[in-house]
PDB file of N, CA and C in Angstrom:
ATOM      1  N   UNK A   1     -29.053  -0.800  15.778  1.00  0.00           N
ATOM      2  CA  UNK A   1     -28.136  -1.415  14.833  1.00  0.00           C
ATOM      3  C   UNK A   1     -26.771  -0.741  14.935  1.00  0.00           C
ATOM      4  N   UNK A   2     -25.741  -1.531  14.935  1.00  0.00           N
ATOM      5  CA  UNK A   2     -24.380  -1.028  15.029  1.00  0.00           C
ATOM      6  C   UNK A   2     -23.887  -0.568  13.658  1.00  0.00           C
ATOM      7  N   UNK A   3     -23.071   0.483  13.651  1.00  0.00           N
ATOM      8  CA  UNK A   3     -22.450   0.946  12.408  1.00  0.00           C
ATOM      9  C   UNK A   3     -21.080   0.323  12.212  1.00  0.00           C
ATOM     10  N   UNK A   4     -20.665  -0.539  13.156  1.00  0.00           N
ATOM     11  CA  UNK A   4     -19.372  -1.187  13.075  1.00  0.00           C
ATOM     12  C   UNK A   4     -19.397  -2.249  11.977  1.00  0.00           C
ATOM     13  N   UNK A   5     -18.343  -2.261  11.157  1.00  0.00           N
ATOM     14  CA  UNK A   5     -18.252  -3.251  10.087  1.00  0.00           C
ATOM     15  C   UNK A   5     -18.000  -4.635  10.652  1.00  0.00           C
ATOM     16  N   UNK A   6     -18.550  -5.630   9.976  1.00  0.00           N
ATOM     17  CA  UNK A   6     -18.421  -7.019  10.396  1.00  0.00           C
ATOM     18  C   UNK A   6     -17.862  -7.844   9.254  1.00  0.00           C
ATOM     19  N   UNK A   7     -16.998  -8.782   9.591  1.00  0.00           N
ATOM     20  CA  UNK A   7     -16.533  -9.779   8.629  1.00  0.00           C
ATOM     21  C   UNK A   7     -17.425 -11.002   8.813  1.00  0.00           C
ATOM     22  N   UNK A   8     -18.141 -11.373   7.758  1.00  0.00           N
ATOM     23  CA  UNK A   8     -19.024 -12.529   7.784  1.00  0.00           C
ATOM     24  C   UNK A   8     -18.280 -13.692   7.129  1.00  0.00           C
ATOM     25  N   UNK A   9     -17.986 -14.725   7.924  1.00  0.00           N
ATOM     26  CA  UNK A   9     -17.271 -15.897   7.416  1.00  0.00           C
ATOM     27  C   UNK A   9     -18.297 -17.002   7.183  1.00  0.00           C
ATOM     28  N   UNK A  10     -18.359 -17.486   5.937  1.00  0.00           N
ATOM     29  CA  UNK A  10     -19.317 -18.534   5.582  1.00  0.00           C
ATOM     30  C   UNK A  10     -18.543 -19.718   5.018  1.00  0.00           C
ATOM     31  N   UNK A  11     -18.502 -20.796   5.786  1.00  0.00           N
ATOM     32  CA  UNK A  11     -17.762 -21.989   5.380  1.00  0.00           C
ATOM     33  C   UNK A  11     -18.355 -23.185   6.107  1.00  0.00           C
ATOM     34  N   UNK A  12     -18.494 -24.300   5.420  1.00  0.00           N
ATOM     35  CA  UNK A  12     -19.074 -25.483   6.051  1.00  0.00           C
ATOM     36  C   UNK A  12     -18.082 -26.216   6.948  1.00  0.00           C
ATOM     37  N   UNK A  13     -16.811 -25.862   6.899  1.00  0.00           N
ATOM     38  CA  UNK A  13     -15.776 -26.506   7.710  1.00  0.00           C
ATOM     39  C   UNK A  13     -15.571 -25.716   9.003  1.00  0.00           C
ATOM     40  N   UNK A  14     -15.932 -26.313  10.135  1.00  0.00           N
ATOM     41  CA  UNK A  14     -15.839 -25.638  11.437  1.00  0.00           C
ATOM     42  C   UNK A  14     -14.412 -25.165  11.731  1.00  0.00           C
ATOM     43  N   UNK A  15     -13.406 -25.966  11.411  1.00  0.00           N
ATOM     44  CA  UNK A  15     -12.022 -25.585  11.684  1.00  0.00           C
ATOM     45  C   UNK A  15     -11.612 -24.351  10.880  1.00  0.00           C
ATOM     46  N   UNK A  16     -12.047 -24.255   9.648  1.00  0.00           N
ATOM     47  CA  UNK A  16     -11.750 -23.083   8.827  1.00  0.00           C
ATOM     48  C   UNK A  16     -12.445 -21.852   9.412  1.00  0.00           C
ATOM     49  N   UNK A  17     -13.716 -21.999   9.767  1.00  0.00           N
ATOM     50  CA  UNK A  17     -14.446 -20.878  10.387  1.00  0.00           C
ATOM     51  C   UNK A  17     -13.732 -20.394  11.643  1.00  0.00           C
ATOM     52  N   UNK A  18     -13.351 -21.341  12.497  1.00  0.00           N
ATOM     53  CA  UNK A  18     -12.683 -20.972  13.749  1.00  0.00           C
ATOM     54  C   UNK A  18     -11.352 -20.272  13.493  1.00  0.00           C
ATOM     55  N   UNK A  19     -10.568 -20.800  12.554  1.00  0.00           N
ATOM     56  CA  UNK A  19      -9.261 -20.213  12.251  1.00  0.00           C
ATOM     57  C   UNK A  19      -9.407 -18.797  11.697  1.00  0.00           C
ATOM     58  N   UNK A  20     -10.343 -18.611  10.763  1.00  0.00           N
ATOM     59  CA  UNK A  20     -10.547 -17.276  10.191  1.00  0.00           C
ATOM     60  C   UNK A  20     -11.075 -16.300  11.241  1.00  0.00           C
ATOM     61  N   UNK A  21     -11.964 -16.785  12.103  1.00  0.00           N
ATOM     62  CA  UNK A  21     -12.484 -15.924  13.159  1.00  0.00           C
ATOM     63  C   UNK A  21     -11.356 -15.489  14.087  1.00  0.00           C
ATOM     64  N   UNK A  22     -10.508 -16.417  14.500  1.00  0.00           N
ATOM     65  CA  UNK A  22      -9.394 -16.096  15.379  1.00  0.00           C
ATOM     66  C   UNK A  22      -8.452 -15.087  14.729  1.00  0.00           C
ATOM     67  N   UNK A  23      -8.155 -15.292  13.457  1.00  0.00           N
ATOM     68  CA  UNK A  23      -7.272 -14.371  12.729  1.00  0.00           C
ATOM     69  C   UNK A  23      -7.876 -12.974  12.656  1.00  0.00           C
ATOM     70  N   UNK A  24      -9.127 -12.872  12.262  1.00  0.00           N
ATOM     71  CA  UNK A  24      -9.772 -11.564  12.116  1.00  0.00           C
ATOM     72  C   UNK A  24      -9.910 -10.846  13.465  1.00  0.00           C
ATOM     73  N   UNK A  25     -10.278 -11.594  14.491  1.00  0.00           N
ATOM     74  CA  UNK A  25     -10.429 -10.980  15.814  1.00  0.00           C
ATOM     75  C   UNK A  25      -9.084 -10.556  16.393  1.00  0.00           C
ATOM     76  N   UNK A  26      -7.989 -11.223  15.984  1.00  0.00           N
ATOM     77  CA  UNK A  26      -6.662 -10.866  16.498  1.00  0.00           C
ATOM     78  C   UNK A  26      -6.218  -9.482  16.038  1.00  0.00           C
ATOM     79  N   UNK A  27      -6.843  -8.966  14.995  1.00  0.00           N
ATOM     80  CA  UNK A  27      -6.533  -7.603  14.533  1.00  0.00           C
ATOM     81  C   UNK A  27      -7.696  -6.646  14.819  1.00  0.00           C
ATOM     82  N   UNK A  28      -8.583  -7.061  15.704  1.00  0.00           N
ATOM     83  CA  UNK A  28      -9.631  -6.174  16.195  1.00  0.00           C
ATOM     84  C   UNK A  28     -10.899  -6.102  15.368  1.00  0.00           C
ATOM     85  N   UNK A  29     -11.089  -7.024  14.436  1.00  0.00           N
ATOM     86  CA  UNK A  29     -12.291  -7.004  13.612  1.00  0.00           C
ATOM     87  C   UNK A  29     -13.432  -7.765  14.273  1.00  0.00           C
ATOM     88  N   UNK A  30     -14.649  -7.331  14.014  1.00  0.00           N
ATOM     89  CA  UNK A  30     -15.844  -8.022  14.482  1.00  0.00           C
ATOM     90  C   UNK A  30     -16.164  -9.113  13.472  1.00  0.00           C
ATOM     91  N   UNK A  31     -16.428 -10.332  13.955  1.00  0.00           N
ATOM     92  CA  UNK A  31     -16.633 -11.479  13.070  1.00  0.00           C
ATOM     93  C   UNK A  31     -17.910 -12.219  13.457  1.00  0.00           C
ATOM     94  N   UNK A  32     -18.651 -12.643  12.434  1.00  0.00           N
ATOM     95  CA  UNK A  32     -19.760 -13.577  12.608  1.00  0.00           C
ATOM     96  C   UNK A  32     -19.501 -14.735  11.662  1.00  0.00           C
ATOM     97  N   UNK A  33     -19.746 -15.951  12.143  1.00  0.00           N
ATOM     98  CA  UNK A  33     -19.513 -17.114  11.291  1.00  0.00           C
ATOM     99  C   UNK A  33     -20.821 -17.855  11.028  1.00  0.00           C
ATOM    100  N   UNK A  34     -20.872 -18.474   9.844  1.00  0.00           N
ATOM    101  CA  UNK A  34     -22.049 -19.235   9.419  1.00  0.00           C
ATOM    102  C   UNK A  34     -21.583 -20.514   8.747  1.00  0.00           C
ATOM    103  N   UNK A  35     -22.276 -21.617   9.027  1.00  0.00           N
ATOM    104  CA  UNK A  35     -21.912 -22.925   8.487  1.00  0.00           C
ATOM    105  C   UNK A  35     -22.473 -23.170   7.092  1.00  0.00           C
ATOM    106  N   UNK A  36     -23.386 -22.318   6.640  1.00  0.00           N
ATOM    107  CA  UNK A  36     -23.975 -22.512   5.310  1.00  0.00           C
ATOM    108  C   UNK A  36     -24.453 -21.181   4.754  1.00  0.00           C
ATOM    109  N   UNK A  37     -24.634 -21.166   3.444  1.00  0.00           N
ATOM    110  CA  UNK A  37     -25.162 -19.972   2.780  1.00  0.00           C
ATOM    111  C   UNK A  37     -26.581 -19.676   3.265  1.00  0.00           C
ATOM    112  N   UNK A  38     -27.370 -20.729   3.435  1.00  0.00           N
ATOM    113  CA  UNK A  38     -28.736 -20.553   3.902  1.00  0.00           C
ATOM    114  C   UNK A  38     -28.798 -19.947   5.288  1.00  0.00           C
ATOM    115  N   UNK A  39     -27.911 -20.398   6.173  1.00  0.00           N
ATOM    116  CA  UNK A  39     -27.855 -19.851   7.523  1.00  0.00           C
ATOM    117  C   UNK A  39     -27.514 -18.359   7.474  1.00  0.00           C
ATOM    118  N   UNK A  40     -26.559 -18.002   6.627  1.00  0.00           N
ATOM    119  CA  UNK A  40     -26.203 -16.590   6.470  1.00  0.00           C
ATOM    120  C   UNK A  40     -27.395 -15.787   5.953  1.00  0.00           C
ATOM    121  N   UNK A  41     -28.065 -16.282   4.929  1.00  0.00           N
ATOM    122  CA  UNK A  41     -29.201 -15.555   4.358  1.00  0.00           C
ATOM    123  C   UNK A  41     -30.326 -15.359   5.375  1.00  0.00           C
ATOM    124  N   UNK A  42     -30.483 -16.311   6.283  1.00  0.00           N
ATOM    125  CA  UNK A  42     -31.498 -16.173   7.330  1.00  0.00           C
ATOM    126  C   UNK A  42     -31.234 -14.964   8.221  1.00  0.00           C
ATOM    127  N   UNK A  43     -29.969 -14.531   8.302  1.00  0.00           N
ATOM    128  CA  UNK A  43     -29.582 -13.417   9.170  1.00  0.00           C
ATOM    129  C   UNK A  43     -29.125 -12.184   8.393  1.00  0.00           C
ATOM    130  N   UNK A  44     -29.111 -12.262   7.074  1.00  0.00           N
ATOM    131  CA  UNK A  44     -28.556 -11.181   6.254  1.00  0.00           C
ATOM    132  C   UNK A  44     -29.389  -9.912   6.345  1.00  0.00           C
ATOM    133  N   UNK A  45     -28.690  -8.816   6.561  1.00  0.00           N
ATOM    134  CA  UNK A  45     -29.283  -7.481   6.569  1.00  0.00           C
ATOM    135  C   UNK A  45     -28.386  -6.600   5.711  1.00  0.00           C
ATOM    136  N   UNK A  46     -28.837  -6.239   4.536  1.00  0.00           N
ATOM    137  CA  UNK A  46     -28.025  -5.465   3.586  1.00  0.00           C
ATOM    138  C   UNK A  46     -27.601  -4.115   4.150  1.00  0.00           C
ATOM    139  N   UNK A  47     -28.272  -3.645   5.173  1.00  0.00           N
ATOM    140  CA  UNK A  47     -27.941  -2.350   5.761  1.00  0.00           C
ATOM    141  C   UNK A  47     -26.727  -2.426   6.693  1.00  0.00           C
ATOM    142  N   UNK A  48     -26.332  -3.637   7.080  1.00  0.00           N
ATOM    143  CA  UNK A  48     -25.173  -3.780   7.978  1.00  0.00           C
ATOM    144  C   UNK A  48     -23.886  -3.699   7.176  1.00  0.00           C
ATOM    145  N   UNK A  49     -22.968  -2.821   7.565  1.00  0.00           N
ATOM    146  CA  UNK A  49     -21.700  -2.717   6.841  1.00  0.00           C
ATOM    147  C   UNK A  49     -20.792  -3.906   7.130  1.00  0.00           C
ATOM    148  N   UNK A  50     -20.017  -4.290   6.132  1.00  0.00           N
ATOM    149  CA  UNK A  50     -19.059  -5.371   6.318  1.00  0.00           C
ATOM    150  C   UNK A  50     -18.664  -6.007   5.013  1.00  0.00           C
ATOM    151  N   UNK A  51     -17.999  -7.140   5.129  1.00  0.00           N
ATOM    152  CA  UNK A  51     -17.604  -7.917   3.957  1.00  0.00           C
ATOM    153  C   UNK A  51     -17.784  -9.392   4.276  1.00  0.00           C
ATOM    154  N   UNK A  52     -17.722 -10.207   3.238  1.00  0.00           N
ATOM    155  CA  UNK A  52     -17.937 -11.644   3.371  1.00  0.00           C
ATOM    156  C   UNK A  52     -16.690 -12.391   2.923  1.00  0.00           C
ATOM    157  N   UNK A  53     -16.285 -13.370   3.725  1.00  0.00           N
ATOM    158  CA  UNK A  53     -15.288 -14.351   3.300  1.00  0.00           C
ATOM    159  C   UNK A  53     -16.081 -15.634   3.083  1.00  0.00           C
ATOM    160  N   UNK A  54     -16.072 -16.115   1.858  1.00  0.00           N
ATOM    161  CA  UNK A  54     -17.017 -17.140   1.420  1.00  0.00           C
ATOM    162  C   UNK A  54     -16.317 -18.330   0.789  1.00  0.00           C
ATOM    163  N   UNK A  55     -16.622 -19.528   1.293  1.00  0.00           N
ATOM    164  CA  UNK A  55     -16.116 -20.765   0.693  1.00  0.00           C
ATOM    165  C   UNK A  55     -16.868 -21.025  -0.605  1.00  0.00           C
ATOM    166  N   UNK A  56     -16.152 -21.364  -1.652  1.00  0.00           N
ATOM    167  CA  UNK A  56     -16.795 -21.595  -2.943  1.00  0.00           C
ATOM    168  C   UNK A  56     -17.513 -22.947  -2.982  1.00  0.00           C
ATOM    169  N   UNK A  57     -16.990 -23.947  -2.274  1.00  0.00           N
ATOM    170  CA  UNK A  57     -17.581 -25.293  -2.329  1.00  0.00           C
ATOM    171  C   UNK A  57     -18.220 -25.632  -0.992  1.00  0.00           C
ATOM    172  N   UNK A  58     -19.552 -25.663  -0.984  1.00  0.00           N
ATOM    173  CA  UNK A  58     -20.314 -26.045   0.202  1.00  0.00           C
ATOM    174  C   UNK A  58     -21.502 -26.859  -0.254  1.00  0.00           C
ATOM    175  N   UNK A  59     -22.000 -27.744   0.611  1.00  0.00           N
ATOM    176  CA  UNK A  59     -23.201 -28.496   0.242  1.00  0.00           C
ATOM    177  C   UNK A  59     -24.410 -27.571   0.150  1.00  0.00           C
ATOM    178  N   UNK A  60     -25.375 -27.968  -0.637  1.00  0.00           N
ATOM    179  CA  UNK A  60     -26.554 -27.111  -0.827  1.00  0.00           C
ATOM    180  C   UNK A  60     -26.183 -25.928  -1.703  1.00  0.00           C
ATOM    181  N   UNK A  61     -26.507 -24.735  -1.256  1.00  0.00           N
ATOM    182  CA  UNK A  61     -26.153 -23.532  -2.003  1.00  0.00           C
ATOM    183  C   UNK A  61     -24.647 -23.294  -1.853  1.00  0.00           C
ATOM    184  N   UNK A  62     -23.913 -23.319  -2.980  1.00  0.00           N
ATOM    185  CA  UNK A  62     -22.470 -23.095  -2.886  1.00  0.00           C
ATOM    186  C   UNK A  62     -22.157 -21.599  -2.899  1.00  0.00           C
ATOM    187  N   UNK A  63     -20.889 -21.277  -2.774  1.00  0.00           N
ATOM    188  CA  UNK A  63     -20.475 -19.883  -2.679  1.00  0.00           C
ATOM    189  C   UNK A  63     -20.822 -19.051  -3.899  1.00  0.00           C
ATOM    190  N   UNK A  64     -20.702 -19.628  -5.075  1.00  0.00           N
ATOM    191  CA  UNK A  64     -21.019 -18.873  -6.290  1.00  0.00           C
ATOM    192  C   UNK A  64     -22.514 -18.611  -6.408  1.00  0.00           C
ATOM    193  N   UNK A  65     -23.326 -19.569  -5.960  1.00  0.00           N
ATOM    194  CA  UNK A  65     -24.776 -19.359  -5.949  1.00  0.00           C
ATOM    195  C   UNK A  65     -25.144 -18.225  -4.992  1.00  0.00           C
ATOM    196  N   UNK A  66     -24.507 -18.219  -3.818  1.00  0.00           N
ATOM    197  CA  UNK A  66     -24.775 -17.149  -2.861  1.00  0.00           C
ATOM    198  C   UNK A  66     -24.331 -15.805  -3.413  1.00  0.00           C
ATOM    199  N   UNK A  67     -23.172 -15.763  -4.040  1.00  0.00           N
ATOM    200  CA  UNK A  67     -22.689 -14.524  -4.635  1.00  0.00           C
ATOM    201  C   UNK A  67     -23.689 -13.997  -5.663  1.00  0.00           C
ATOM    202  N   UNK A  68     -24.201 -14.871  -6.515  1.00  0.00           N
ATOM    203  CA  UNK A  68     -25.189 -14.460  -7.519  1.00  0.00           C
ATOM    204  C   UNK A  68     -26.454 -13.935  -6.866  1.00  0.00           C
ATOM    205  N   UNK A  69     -26.883 -14.603  -5.823  1.00  0.00           N
ATOM    206  CA  UNK A  69     -28.094 -14.175  -5.130  1.00  0.00           C
ATOM    207  C   UNK A  69     -27.918 -12.801  -4.484  1.00  0.00           C
ATOM    208  N   UNK A  70     -26.755 -12.592  -3.869  1.00  0.00           N
ATOM    209  CA  UNK A  70     -26.498 -11.296  -3.237  1.00  0.00           C
ATOM    210  C   UNK A  70     -26.345 -10.183  -4.281  1.00  0.00           C
ATOM    211  N   UNK A  71     -25.819 -10.523  -5.455  1.00  0.00           N
ATOM    212  CA  UNK A  71     -25.646  -9.522  -6.513  1.00  0.00           C
ATOM    213  C   UNK A  71     -26.978  -8.956  -6.991  1.00  0.00           C
ATOM    214  N   UNK A  72     -28.061  -9.686  -6.761  1.00  0.00           N
ATOM    215  CA  UNK A  72     -29.387  -9.214  -7.146  1.00  0.00           C
ATOM    216  C   UNK A  72     -29.914  -8.136  -6.199  1.00  0.00           C
ATOM    217  N   UNK A  73     -29.294  -8.011  -5.021  1.00  0.00           N
ATOM    218  CA  UNK A  73     -29.705  -7.011  -4.038  1.00  0.00           C
ATOM    219  C   UNK A  73     -29.184  -5.637  -4.466  1.00  0.00           C
ATOM    220  N   UNK A  74     -29.893  -4.606  -4.077  1.00  0.00           N
ATOM    221  CA  UNK A  74     -29.449  -3.249  -4.399  1.00  0.00           C
ATOM    222  C   UNK A  74     -28.126  -2.947  -3.693  1.00  0.00           C
ATOM    223  N   UNK A  75     -28.046  -3.312  -2.435  1.00  0.00           N
ATOM    224  CA  UNK A  75     -26.815  -3.134  -1.663  1.00  0.00           C
ATOM    225  C   UNK A  75     -26.361  -4.502  -1.191  1.00  0.00           C
ATOM    226  N   UNK A  76     -25.102  -4.805  -1.427  1.00  0.00           N
ATOM    227  CA  UNK A  76     -24.558  -6.068  -0.945  1.00  0.00           C
ATOM    228  C   UNK A  76     -23.095  -5.863  -0.579  1.00  0.00           C
ATOM    229  N   UNK A  77     -22.615  -6.635   0.375  1.00  0.00           N
ATOM    230  CA  UNK A  77     -21.235  -6.457   0.831  1.00  0.00           C
ATOM    231  C   UNK A  77     -20.233  -7.010  -0.176  1.00  0.00           C
ATOM    232  N   UNK A  78     -19.002  -6.491  -0.134  1.00  0.00           N
ATOM    233  CA  UNK A  78     -17.933  -7.084  -0.950  1.00  0.00           C
ATOM    234  C   UNK A  78     -17.678  -8.518  -0.490  1.00  0.00           C
ATOM    235  N   UNK A  79     -17.237  -9.353  -1.431  1.00  0.00           N
ATOM    236  CA  UNK A  79     -17.045 -10.769  -1.155  1.00  0.00           C
ATOM    237  C   UNK A  79     -15.640 -11.199  -1.528  1.00  0.00           C
ATOM    238  N   UNK A  80     -15.009 -11.926  -0.615  1.00  0.00           N
ATOM    239  CA  UNK A  80     -13.734 -12.595  -0.889  1.00  0.00           C
ATOM    240  C   UNK A  80     -14.062 -14.079  -0.919  1.00  0.00           C
ATOM    241  N   UNK A  81     -13.751 -14.736  -2.042  1.00  0.00           N
ATOM    242  CA  UNK A  81     -14.060 -16.161  -2.195  1.00  0.00           C
ATOM    243  C   UNK A  81     -12.789 -16.974  -1.953  1.00  0.00           C
ATOM    244  N   UNK A  82     -12.928 -18.001  -1.101  1.00  0.00           N
ATOM    245  CA  UNK A  82     -11.817 -18.903  -0.831  1.00  0.00           C
ATOM    246  C   UNK A  82     -12.193 -20.305  -1.297  1.00  0.00           C
ATOM    247  N   UNK A  83     -11.169 -21.118  -1.582  1.00  0.00           N
ATOM    248  CA  UNK A  83     -11.427 -22.497  -1.997  1.00  0.00           C
ATOM    249  C   UNK A  83     -10.640 -23.443  -1.120  1.00  0.00           C
TER     250      UNK A  83
END
């Protein structure tokens, strides 16, 4: 497991994901993108350092639902919510 911090971008809009990934990588950050909250949760490891950029409005589990779910974890990454 890497100790390098990762920016996790979760947004259902592919263009937004791509733009945020390009921006973050342009300043040397490691980025992983996910099209849904469920997809992110399938890969979530609380032990990995990083932060989340999260769309508030998504089909299925929205950003606020995901934030609440992650808040129940003992360790969870900081979250920046975008609309």
